[in-house]
mmCIF file of C-alpha atoms in Angstrom:
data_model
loop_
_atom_site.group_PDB
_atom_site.id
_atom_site.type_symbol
_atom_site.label_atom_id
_atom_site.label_comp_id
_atom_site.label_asym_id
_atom_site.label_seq_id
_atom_site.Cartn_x
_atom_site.Cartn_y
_atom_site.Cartn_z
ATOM 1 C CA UNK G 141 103.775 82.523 132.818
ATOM 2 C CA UNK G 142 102.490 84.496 130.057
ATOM 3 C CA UNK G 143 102.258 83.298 126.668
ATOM 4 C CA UNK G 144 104.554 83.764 123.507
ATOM 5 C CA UNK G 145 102.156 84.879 120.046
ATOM 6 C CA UNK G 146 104.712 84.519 117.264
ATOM 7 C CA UNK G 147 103.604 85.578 114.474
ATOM 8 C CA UNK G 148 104.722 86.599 110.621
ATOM 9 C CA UNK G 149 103.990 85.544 107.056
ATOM 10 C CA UNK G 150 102.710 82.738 106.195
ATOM 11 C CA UNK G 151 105.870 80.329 105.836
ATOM 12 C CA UNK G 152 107.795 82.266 107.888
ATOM 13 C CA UNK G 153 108.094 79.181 110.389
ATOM 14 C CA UNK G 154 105.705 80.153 113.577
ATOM 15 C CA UNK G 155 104.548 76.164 113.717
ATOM 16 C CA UNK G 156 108.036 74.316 113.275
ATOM 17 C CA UNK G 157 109.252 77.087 115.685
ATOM 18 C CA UNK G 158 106.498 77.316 117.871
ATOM 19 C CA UNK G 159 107.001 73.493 118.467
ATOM 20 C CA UNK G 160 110.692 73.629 118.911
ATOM 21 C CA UNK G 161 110.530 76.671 121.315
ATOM 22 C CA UNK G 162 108.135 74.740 123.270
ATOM 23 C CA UNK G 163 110.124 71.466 123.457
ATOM 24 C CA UNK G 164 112.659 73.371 124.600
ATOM 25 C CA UNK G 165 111.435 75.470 127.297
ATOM 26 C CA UNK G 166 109.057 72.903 128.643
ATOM 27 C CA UNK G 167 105.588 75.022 127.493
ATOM 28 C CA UNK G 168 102.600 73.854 125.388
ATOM 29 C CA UNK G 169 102.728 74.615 121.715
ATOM 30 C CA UNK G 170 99.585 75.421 119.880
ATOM 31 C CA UNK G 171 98.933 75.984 116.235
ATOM 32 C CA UNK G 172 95.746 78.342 116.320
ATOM 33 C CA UNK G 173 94.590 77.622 113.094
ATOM 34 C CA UNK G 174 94.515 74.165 114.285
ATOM 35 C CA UNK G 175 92.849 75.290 117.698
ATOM 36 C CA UNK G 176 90.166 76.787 114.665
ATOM 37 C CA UNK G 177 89.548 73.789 113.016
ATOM 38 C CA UNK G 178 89.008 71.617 116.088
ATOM 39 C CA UNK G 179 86.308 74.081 117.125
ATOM 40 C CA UNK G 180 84.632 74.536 114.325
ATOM 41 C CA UNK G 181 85.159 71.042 113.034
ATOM 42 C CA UNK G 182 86.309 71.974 109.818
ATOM 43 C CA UNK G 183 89.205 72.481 107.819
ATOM 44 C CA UNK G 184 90.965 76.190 107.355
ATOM 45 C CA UNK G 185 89.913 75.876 103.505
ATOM 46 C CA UNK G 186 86.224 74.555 104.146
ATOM 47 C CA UNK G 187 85.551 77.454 106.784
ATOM 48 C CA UNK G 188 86.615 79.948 103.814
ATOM 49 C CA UNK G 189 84.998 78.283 101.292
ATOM 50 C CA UNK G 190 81.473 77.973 103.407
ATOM 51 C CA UNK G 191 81.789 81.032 105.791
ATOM 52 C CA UNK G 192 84.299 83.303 103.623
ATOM 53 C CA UNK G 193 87.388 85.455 104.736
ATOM 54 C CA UNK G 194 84.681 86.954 107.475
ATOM 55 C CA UNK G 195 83.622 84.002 108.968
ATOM 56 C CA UNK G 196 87.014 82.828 109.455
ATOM 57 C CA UNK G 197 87.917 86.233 110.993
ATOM 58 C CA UNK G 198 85.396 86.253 113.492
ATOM 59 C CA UNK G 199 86.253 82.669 114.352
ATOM 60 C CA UNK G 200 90.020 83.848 114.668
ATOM 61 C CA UNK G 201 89.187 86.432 117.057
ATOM 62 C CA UNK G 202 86.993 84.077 119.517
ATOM 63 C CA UNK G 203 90.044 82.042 119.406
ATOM 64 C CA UNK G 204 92.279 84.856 120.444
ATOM 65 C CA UNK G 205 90.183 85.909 123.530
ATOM 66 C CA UNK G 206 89.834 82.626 124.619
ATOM 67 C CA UNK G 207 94.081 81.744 124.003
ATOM 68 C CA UNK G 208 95.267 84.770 125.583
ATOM 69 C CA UNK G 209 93.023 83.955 128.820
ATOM 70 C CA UNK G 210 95.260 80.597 128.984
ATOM 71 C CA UNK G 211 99.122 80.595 130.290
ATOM 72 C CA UNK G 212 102.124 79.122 129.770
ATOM 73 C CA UNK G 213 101.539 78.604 126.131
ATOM 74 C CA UNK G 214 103.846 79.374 122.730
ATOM 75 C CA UNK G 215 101.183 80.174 120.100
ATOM 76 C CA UNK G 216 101.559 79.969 116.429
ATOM 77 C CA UNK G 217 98.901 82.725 115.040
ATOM 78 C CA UNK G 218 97.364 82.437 111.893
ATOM 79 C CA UNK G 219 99.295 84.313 109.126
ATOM 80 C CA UNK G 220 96.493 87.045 109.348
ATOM 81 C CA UNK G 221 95.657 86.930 112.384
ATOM 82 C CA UNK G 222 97.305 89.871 113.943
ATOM 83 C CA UNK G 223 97.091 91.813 110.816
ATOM 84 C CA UNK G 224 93.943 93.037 112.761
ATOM 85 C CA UNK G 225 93.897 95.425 115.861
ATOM 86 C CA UNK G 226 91.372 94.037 117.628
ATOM 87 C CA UNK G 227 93.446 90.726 117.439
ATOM 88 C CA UNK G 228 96.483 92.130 118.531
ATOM 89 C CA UNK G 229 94.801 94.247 121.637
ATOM 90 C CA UNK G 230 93.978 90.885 122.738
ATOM 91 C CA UNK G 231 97.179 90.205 123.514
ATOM 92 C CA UNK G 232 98.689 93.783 123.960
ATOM 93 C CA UNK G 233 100.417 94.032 127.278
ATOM 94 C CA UNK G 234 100.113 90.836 128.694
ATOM 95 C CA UNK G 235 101.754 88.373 126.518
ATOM 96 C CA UNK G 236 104.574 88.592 124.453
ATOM 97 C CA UNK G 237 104.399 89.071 120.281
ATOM 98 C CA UNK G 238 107.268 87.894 118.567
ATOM 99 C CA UNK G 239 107.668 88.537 114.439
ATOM 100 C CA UNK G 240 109.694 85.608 112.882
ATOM 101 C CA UNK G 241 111.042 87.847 110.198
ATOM 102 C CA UNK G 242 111.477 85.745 107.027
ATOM 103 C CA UNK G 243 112.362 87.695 103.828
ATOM 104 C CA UNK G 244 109.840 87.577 100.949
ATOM 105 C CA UNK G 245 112.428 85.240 98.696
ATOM 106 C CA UNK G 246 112.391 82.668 101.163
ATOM 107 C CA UNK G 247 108.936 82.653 102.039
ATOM 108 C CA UNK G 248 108.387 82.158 97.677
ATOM 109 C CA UNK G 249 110.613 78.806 98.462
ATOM 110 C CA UNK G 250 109.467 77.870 101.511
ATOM 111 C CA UNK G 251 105.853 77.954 99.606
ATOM 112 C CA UNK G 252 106.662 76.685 96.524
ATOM 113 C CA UNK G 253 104.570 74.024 96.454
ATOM 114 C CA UNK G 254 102.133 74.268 98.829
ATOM 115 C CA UNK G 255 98.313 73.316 98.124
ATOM 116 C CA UNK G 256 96.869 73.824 101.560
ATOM 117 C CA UNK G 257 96.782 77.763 102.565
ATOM 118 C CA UNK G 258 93.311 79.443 100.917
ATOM 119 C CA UNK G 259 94.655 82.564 99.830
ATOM 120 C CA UNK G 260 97.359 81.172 97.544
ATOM 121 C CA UNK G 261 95.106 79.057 95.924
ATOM 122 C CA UNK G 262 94.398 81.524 92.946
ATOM 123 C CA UNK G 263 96.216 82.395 89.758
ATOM 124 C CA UNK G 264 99.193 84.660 89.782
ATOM 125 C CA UNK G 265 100.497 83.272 93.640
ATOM 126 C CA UNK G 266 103.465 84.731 93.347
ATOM 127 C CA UNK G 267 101.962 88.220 92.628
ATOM 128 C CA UNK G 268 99.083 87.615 95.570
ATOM 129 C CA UNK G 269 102.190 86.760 97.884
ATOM 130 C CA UNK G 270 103.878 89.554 97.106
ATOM 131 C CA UNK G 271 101.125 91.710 97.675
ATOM 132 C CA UNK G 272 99.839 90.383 100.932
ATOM 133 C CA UNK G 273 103.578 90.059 102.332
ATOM 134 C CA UNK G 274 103.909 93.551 101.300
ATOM 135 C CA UNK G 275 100.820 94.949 102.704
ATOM 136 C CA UNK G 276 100.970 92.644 106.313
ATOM 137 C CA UNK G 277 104.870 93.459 107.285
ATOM 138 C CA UNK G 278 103.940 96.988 108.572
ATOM 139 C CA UNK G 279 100.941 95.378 110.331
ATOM 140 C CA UNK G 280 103.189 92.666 111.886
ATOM 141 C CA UNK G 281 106.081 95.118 112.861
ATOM 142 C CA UNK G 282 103.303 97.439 114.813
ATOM 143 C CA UNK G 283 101.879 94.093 116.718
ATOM 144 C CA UNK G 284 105.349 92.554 117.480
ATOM 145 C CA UNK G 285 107.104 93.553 120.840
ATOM 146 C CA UNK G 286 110.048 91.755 119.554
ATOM 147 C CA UNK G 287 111.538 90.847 115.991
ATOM 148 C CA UNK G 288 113.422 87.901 115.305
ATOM 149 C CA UNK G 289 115.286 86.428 111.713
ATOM 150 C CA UNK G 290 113.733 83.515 110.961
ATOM 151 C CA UNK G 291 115.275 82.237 107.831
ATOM 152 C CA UNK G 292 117.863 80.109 109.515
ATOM 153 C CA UNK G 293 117.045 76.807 110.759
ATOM 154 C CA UNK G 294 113.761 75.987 113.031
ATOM 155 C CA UNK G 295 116.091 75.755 116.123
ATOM 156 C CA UNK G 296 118.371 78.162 115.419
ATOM 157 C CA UNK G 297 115.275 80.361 115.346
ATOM 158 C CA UNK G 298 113.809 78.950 118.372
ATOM 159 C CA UNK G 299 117.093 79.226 120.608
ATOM 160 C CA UNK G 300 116.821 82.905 119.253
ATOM 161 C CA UNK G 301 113.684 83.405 120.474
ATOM 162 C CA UNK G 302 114.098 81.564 123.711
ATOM 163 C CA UNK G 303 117.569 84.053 123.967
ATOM 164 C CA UNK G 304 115.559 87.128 123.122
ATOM 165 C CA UNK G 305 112.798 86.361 126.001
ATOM 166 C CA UNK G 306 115.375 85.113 128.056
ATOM 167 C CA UNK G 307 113.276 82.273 128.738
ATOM 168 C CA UNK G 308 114.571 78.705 131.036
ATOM 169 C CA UNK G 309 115.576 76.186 128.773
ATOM 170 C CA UNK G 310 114.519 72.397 129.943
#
């Protein structure tokens, strides 16, 4: 079976999704910024702060080759991640992209106090979220081959998504 990329904004849900859609259906979940970190044996934050955004990119893409090679999978992609072409061709036409479409007001609350995601680790946040949210939408509605709300409850948003693919539950 092929696998299911979902991405979106950061907070948007892909992870607490990704794992519920998984549980459900009987797939494997995995978190590809964790899939990152366990390769390069550091932390999201550590790989920015000793490689930069770049480093982290190129290790994002490695991990996209070798993910969409695998099957069966439900795939949380980085927040960025398929904000870049050569990411998304990856996957084009032979898994399935799904955007967990959040609006920007929940994302703000989902994120409200969150101390772990680099680029919201500056001054102004809310401006630098609204900006990047603003700027990655277009990019995530061109990757997605299917859009989904997402600002209902993790398995109301999986059972969505499992509807939309028509995909067997367990």
């Amino acid at each position: 079976m092929n696998n299911i990329i979902l991405c979106g904004f950061m907070g948007c849900g892909k992870s607490t999704v990704g794992r519920t859609t998984a549980r459900k259906t009987g797939r494997r979940f995995l978190d590809m910024d964790r899939y990152i970190e366990e390769k390069a044996g550091m932390t999201v934050s550590e790989i920015f702060a000793e490689r930069g955004e770049s480093g982290f990119r190129d290790l994002e893409h490695e991990a996209c080759a070798e993910l969409s090679d695998m099957r069966n999978l439900i795939i949380a992609a980085g927040g960025g991640a398929l904000t870049f072409e050569r990411n998304v061709e990856v996957f084009r036409g032979k898994d399935t992209i799904v955007l967990l479409d959040v609006p920007l007001s929940v994302i703000r609350y989902r994120l409200r106090n969150d101390t772990r995601r680099p680029l919201l680790q500056r001054p102004g946040k809310n401006k630098v979220m609204e900006e990047l949210y603003r700027s990655r939408m277009p990019m995530y509605l061109a990757a997605a081959d299917i859009v989904v709300k997402g600002e209902s409850t993790p398995l109301k948003t999986a059972l969505a998504v499992i509807d939309r693919l028509n995909l067997k539950k367990k």
